[in-house]
mmCIF file of C-alpha atoms in Angstrom:
data_model
loop_
_atom_site.group_PDB
_atom_site.id
_atom_site.type_symbol
_atom_site.label_atom_id
_atom_site.label_comp_id
_atom_site.label_asym_id
_atom_site.label_seq_id
_atom_site.Cartn_x
_atom_site.Cartn_y
_atom_site.Cartn_z
ATOM 1 C CA MET A 1 68.836 94.662 122.483
ATOM 2 C CA CYS A 2 65.668 93.464 120.836
ATOM 3 C CA PRO A 3 63.730 95.435 118.199
ATOM 4 C CA ASP A 4 60.836 96.010 120.637
ATOM 5 C CA SER A 5 63.114 97.983 122.971
ATOM 6 C CA MET A 6 64.478 100.273 120.236
ATOM 7 C CA PRO A 7 63.064 103.808 120.358
ATOM 8 C CA ASN A 8 60.583 104.759 117.678
ATOM 9 C CA PRO A 9 60.602 107.173 115.986
ATOM 10 C CA ALA A 10 64.365 107.312 115.865
ATOM 11 C CA ILE A 11 67.060 108.071 113.350
ATOM 12 C CA TYR A 12 69.576 105.282 112.967
ATOM 13 C CA LEU A 13 73.086 105.790 111.621
ATOM 14 C CA GLY A 14 75.983 103.421 111.099
ATOM 15 C CA VAL A 15 79.637 104.231 110.568
ATOM 16 C CA GLY A 16 79.857 101.692 107.759
ATOM 17 C CA GLN A 17 77.624 100.004 105.216
ATOM 18 C CA LYS A 18 77.752 96.565 106.826
ATOM 19 C CA THR A 19 76.891 97.950 110.267
ATOM 20 C CA ALA A 20 74.040 99.955 108.752
ATOM 21 C CA HIS A 21 72.712 96.893 106.926
ATOM 22 C CA GLU A 22 72.775 94.702 110.051
ATOM 23 C CA LEU A 23 71.159 97.401 112.209
ATOM 24 C CA SER A 24 68.497 97.969 109.547
ATOM 25 C CA LYS A 25 67.553 94.282 109.689
ATOM 26 C CA LEU A 26 67.259 94.527 113.469
ATOM 27 C CA VAL A 27 65.200 97.731 113.708
ATOM 28 C CA GLN A 28 63.274 97.267 110.454
ATOM 29 C CA GLN A 29 64.038 100.860 109.432
ATOM 30 C CA LYS A 30 66.393 102.610 107.079
ATOM 31 C CA VAL A 31 69.858 103.181 108.539
ATOM 32 C CA ASN A 32 71.996 105.842 106.891
ATOM 33 C CA TYR A 33 75.783 105.746 106.736
ATOM 34 C CA PRO A 34 78.508 107.989 105.287
ATOM 35 C CA SER A 35 80.177 107.298 101.943
ATOM 36 C CA VAL A 36 83.512 107.027 103.778
ATOM 37 C CA SER A 37 83.320 104.740 106.820
ATOM 38 C CA ASP A 38 84.828 106.804 109.604
ATOM 39 C CA SER A 39 83.774 108.965 112.528
ATOM 40 C CA GLU A 40 84.537 112.254 110.785
ATOM 41 C CA HIS A 41 82.274 111.457 107.828
ATOM 42 C CA LEU A 42 79.535 110.132 110.120
ATOM 43 C CA LEU A 43 79.583 113.441 112.010
ATOM 44 C CA ALA A 44 79.175 115.294 108.690
ATOM 45 C CA LEU A 45 75.856 113.563 107.912
ATOM 46 C CA PRO A 46 72.929 116.026 107.814
ATOM 47 C CA GLU A 47 71.066 114.000 110.456
ATOM 48 C CA LEU A 48 73.672 115.082 113.015
ATOM 49 C CA ASN A 49 73.656 118.804 112.211
ATOM 50 C CA ASP A 50 70.919 119.788 114.674
ATOM 51 C CA VAL A 51 71.113 117.498 117.694
ATOM 52 C CA ALA A 52 70.880 120.025 120.526
ATOM 53 C CA GLY A 53 68.609 118.649 123.235
ATOM 54 C CA LYS A 54 68.260 115.245 121.565
ATOM 55 C CA ARG A 55 69.149 111.867 123.060
ATOM 56 C CA VAL A 56 71.830 109.897 121.244
ATOM 57 C CA VAL A 57 72.851 106.338 122.041
ATOM 58 C CA ILE A 58 76.131 105.073 120.615
ATOM 59 C CA LEU A 59 76.280 101.305 120.236
ATOM 60 C CA ARG A 60 79.897 100.173 120.421
ATOM 61 C CA GLY A 61 82.489 97.901 121.931
ATOM 62 C CA ASN A 62 84.713 98.696 124.861
ATOM 63 C CA GLY A 63 87.238 101.434 124.250
ATOM 64 C CA GLY A 64 87.681 103.185 120.943
ATOM 65 C CA ARG A 65 87.690 106.818 119.948
ATOM 66 C CA GLU A 66 85.737 109.440 121.842
ATOM 67 C CA LEU A 67 85.336 111.769 118.833
ATOM 68 C CA ILE A 68 81.635 111.072 118.139
ATOM 69 C CA PHE A 69 80.706 111.348 121.830
ATOM 70 C CA ASP A 70 82.719 114.539 122.310
ATOM 71 C CA GLU A 71 81.478 116.244 119.138
ATOM 72 C CA LEU A 72 77.798 115.417 119.669
ATOM 73 C CA THR A 73 78.055 116.578 123.284
ATOM 74 C CA LYS A 74 79.547 119.863 122.017
ATOM 75 C CA ARG A 75 76.576 120.152 119.671
ATOM 76 C CA GLY A 76 74.238 119.915 122.668
ATOM 77 C CA ALA A 77 73.105 116.286 122.466
ATOM 78 C CA TYR A 78 72.658 114.022 125.481
ATOM 79 C CA VAL A 79 74.990 111.172 124.543
ATOM 80 C CA HIS A 80 75.177 107.720 126.142
ATOM 81 C CA TYR A 81 77.109 104.554 125.327
ATOM 82 C CA LEU A 82 75.706 101.070 125.103
ATOM 83 C CA GLN A 83 78.601 98.619 124.950
ATOM 84 C CA LEU A 84 77.607 95.577 122.933
ATOM 85 C CA TYR A 85 80.856 93.683 122.553
ATOM 86 C CA GLN A 86 84.304 93.262 124.058
ATOM 87 C CA ARG A 87 87.422 93.816 121.945
ATOM 88 C CA GLN A 88 90.024 91.165 122.553
ATOM 89 C CA TYR A 89 93.414 91.226 120.891
ATOM 90 C CA ARG A 90 95.472 88.123 120.288
ATOM 91 C CA ALA A 91 99.104 87.796 121.173
ATOM 92 C CA VAL A 92 101.527 87.813 118.253
ATOM 93 C CA GLU A 93 104.289 85.274 118.723
ATOM 94 C CA SER A 94 107.719 85.197 117.100
ATOM 95 C CA ALA A 95 106.793 81.927 115.362
ATOM 96 C CA ALA A 96 103.859 83.632 113.629
ATOM 97 C CA ILE A 97 106.087 86.441 112.331
ATOM 98 C CA ALA A 98 108.624 83.888 111.114
ATOM 99 C CA GLN A 99 105.806 82.097 109.293
ATOM 100 C CA TRP A 100 104.732 85.395 107.668
ATOM 101 C CA GLN A 101 108.325 85.905 106.529
ATOM 102 C CA ARG A 102 108.560 82.383 105.044
ATOM 103 C CA ALA A 103 105.224 82.915 103.276
ATOM 104 C CA GLN A 104 106.598 86.217 101.913
ATOM 105 C CA ILE A 105 103.723 88.235 103.331
ATOM 106 C CA ASP A 106 104.251 91.787 102.094
ATOM 107 C CA THR A 107 100.959 93.527 102.936
ATOM 108 C CA MET A 108 99.107 93.863 106.231
ATOM 109 C CA ILE A 109 95.674 95.372 106.806
ATOM 110 C CA VAL A 110 94.943 97.340 109.959
ATOM 111 C CA THR A 111 91.467 98.869 110.248
ATOM 112 C CA SER A 112 91.689 100.866 113.477
ATOM 113 C CA ALA A 113 94.104 102.918 115.530
ATOM 114 C CA GLU A 114 93.648 100.428 118.378
ATOM 115 C CA GLN A 115 94.655 97.532 116.105
ATOM 116 C CA LEU A 116 97.729 99.455 114.947
ATOM 117 C CA GLU A 117 98.786 100.197 118.522
ATOM 118 C CA HIS A 118 98.268 96.549 119.479
ATOM 119 C CA LEU A 119 100.253 95.314 116.464
ATOM 120 C CA VAL A 120 103.232 97.503 117.332
ATOM 121 C CA SER A 121 103.124 96.603 121.027
ATOM 122 C CA ALA A 122 102.585 92.873 120.419
ATOM 123 C CA ILE A 123 105.363 92.260 117.879
ATOM 124 C CA PRO A 124 108.617 91.119 119.486
ATOM 125 C CA ASN A 125 111.264 93.847 119.100
ATOM 126 C CA ALA A 126 113.552 91.566 117.095
ATOM 127 C CA GLN A 127 110.924 91.337 114.335
ATOM 128 C CA LEU A 128 109.307 94.770 114.524
ATOM 129 C CA SER A 129 111.668 96.331 111.973
ATOM 130 C CA TRP A 130 110.722 93.660 109.399
ATOM 131 C CA VAL A 131 107.004 94.283 110.046
ATOM 132 C CA LYS A 132 107.460 98.029 109.578
ATOM 133 C CA GLN A 133 109.037 97.441 106.145
ATOM 134 C CA GLN A 134 105.934 95.662 104.816
ATOM 135 C CA ARG A 135 103.105 97.521 103.073
ATOM 136 C CA LEU A 136 100.432 98.586 105.541
ATOM 137 C CA LEU A 137 96.894 99.143 104.271
ATOM 138 C CA VAL A 138 94.827 101.451 106.517
ATOM 139 C CA PRO A 139 91.318 102.923 106.161
ATOM 140 C CA SER A 140 91.939 106.632 106.749
ATOM 141 C CA GLU A 141 94.361 109.526 106.561
ATOM 142 C CA ARG A 142 94.396 109.735 110.381
ATOM 143 C CA ILE A 143 95.571 106.132 110.771
ATOM 144 C CA ALA A 144 98.030 106.509 107.871
ATOM 145 C CA LYS A 145 99.665 109.440 109.681
ATOM 146 C CA GLN A 146 99.746 107.449 112.913
ATOM 147 C CA ALA A 147 101.413 104.495 111.136
ATOM 148 C CA ILE A 148 104.051 106.751 109.582
ATOM 149 C CA ALA A 149 104.706 108.311 113.002
ATOM 150 C CA LEU A 150 105.192 104.789 114.388
ATOM 151 C CA GLY A 151 107.855 104.094 111.760
ATOM 152 C CA PHE A 152 105.990 102.265 108.987
ATOM 153 C CA ASN A 153 107.625 103.062 105.663
ATOM 154 C CA ASN A 154 105.040 101.927 103.123
ATOM 155 C CA VAL A 155 101.508 103.009 104.092
ATOM 156 C CA THR A 156 98.491 103.054 101.789
ATOM 157 C CA ASN A 157 95.162 104.689 102.649
ATOM 158 C CA SER A 158 92.341 102.518 101.276
ATOM 159 C CA GLN A 159 89.770 105.293 101.964
ATOM 160 C CA GLY A 160 87.539 103.002 104.033
ATOM 161 C CA ALA A 161 87.367 99.833 106.092
ATOM 162 C CA SER A 162 84.603 97.886 104.366
ATOM 163 C CA ASN A 163 85.536 94.548 102.875
ATOM 164 C CA SER A 164 84.778 95.782 99.352
ATOM 165 C CA THR A 165 86.900 98.922 99.793
ATOM 166 C CA LEU A 166 89.821 96.957 101.226
ATOM 167 C CA PHE A 167 89.588 94.344 98.475
ATOM 168 C CA ALA A 168 89.532 97.065 95.786
ATOM 169 C CA ALA A 169 92.618 98.675 97.353
ATOM 170 C CA LEU A 170 94.401 95.311 97.368
ATOM 171 C CA GLN A 171 93.481 94.831 93.711
ATOM 172 C CA ARG A 172 94.887 98.286 92.864
ATOM 173 C CA LEU A 173 98.105 97.408 94.687
ATOM 174 C CA LYS A 174 98.378 94.115 92.843
ATOM 175 C CA THR A 175 97.931 95.763 89.445
ATOM 176 C CA GLY A 176 100.105 98.758 90.302
ATOM 177 C CA LEU A 177 97.242 101.258 90.022
ATOM 178 C CA ASN A 178 97.662 102.735 93.481
ATOM 179 C CA ASN A 179 97.512 106.505 93.885
ATOM 180 C CA ASP A 180 96.842 106.532 97.636
ATOM 181 C CA GLU A 181 100.360 105.862 98.915
ATOM 182 C CA GLN A 182 101.611 107.888 101.861
ATOM 183 C CA LYS A 183 105.273 108.644 102.460
#
């Protein structure tokens, strides 16, 4: 999509800061985003309070949650998807898990429910119990609950998926200043 084909005037929103920044460069307009990078906080933005009768285009990859589409449709908006990329997940081989074990990896970061589901389904059963014993860093309460339901024992909610938020959460874990742990 080129800037000339973007509707004007339009309100642009991004789920996260990085997405908002990149979209802003493309459309040459301000792009707002929620303080917490997730669908629920995006839907709480004032720009989405009164959308009845308005056209909304969601730029996304294949798959993913339907929450934004469903909620905006309930609010009376005409919602359409424009798929811009294809998610592709890599296989996880036993040799890779063995390498993680030798390297004493003790923390894994998963930033979406789809990634978590793929991780659990892709890990060979013989090594899945070891993986579930490692600390899992996730970006939201929803994914933390999903991880616990899947059998992860040490889950920390970083409160966002941006690089800076994840890095800060890792720093807190390293220094023992973590208050976000889920059990």
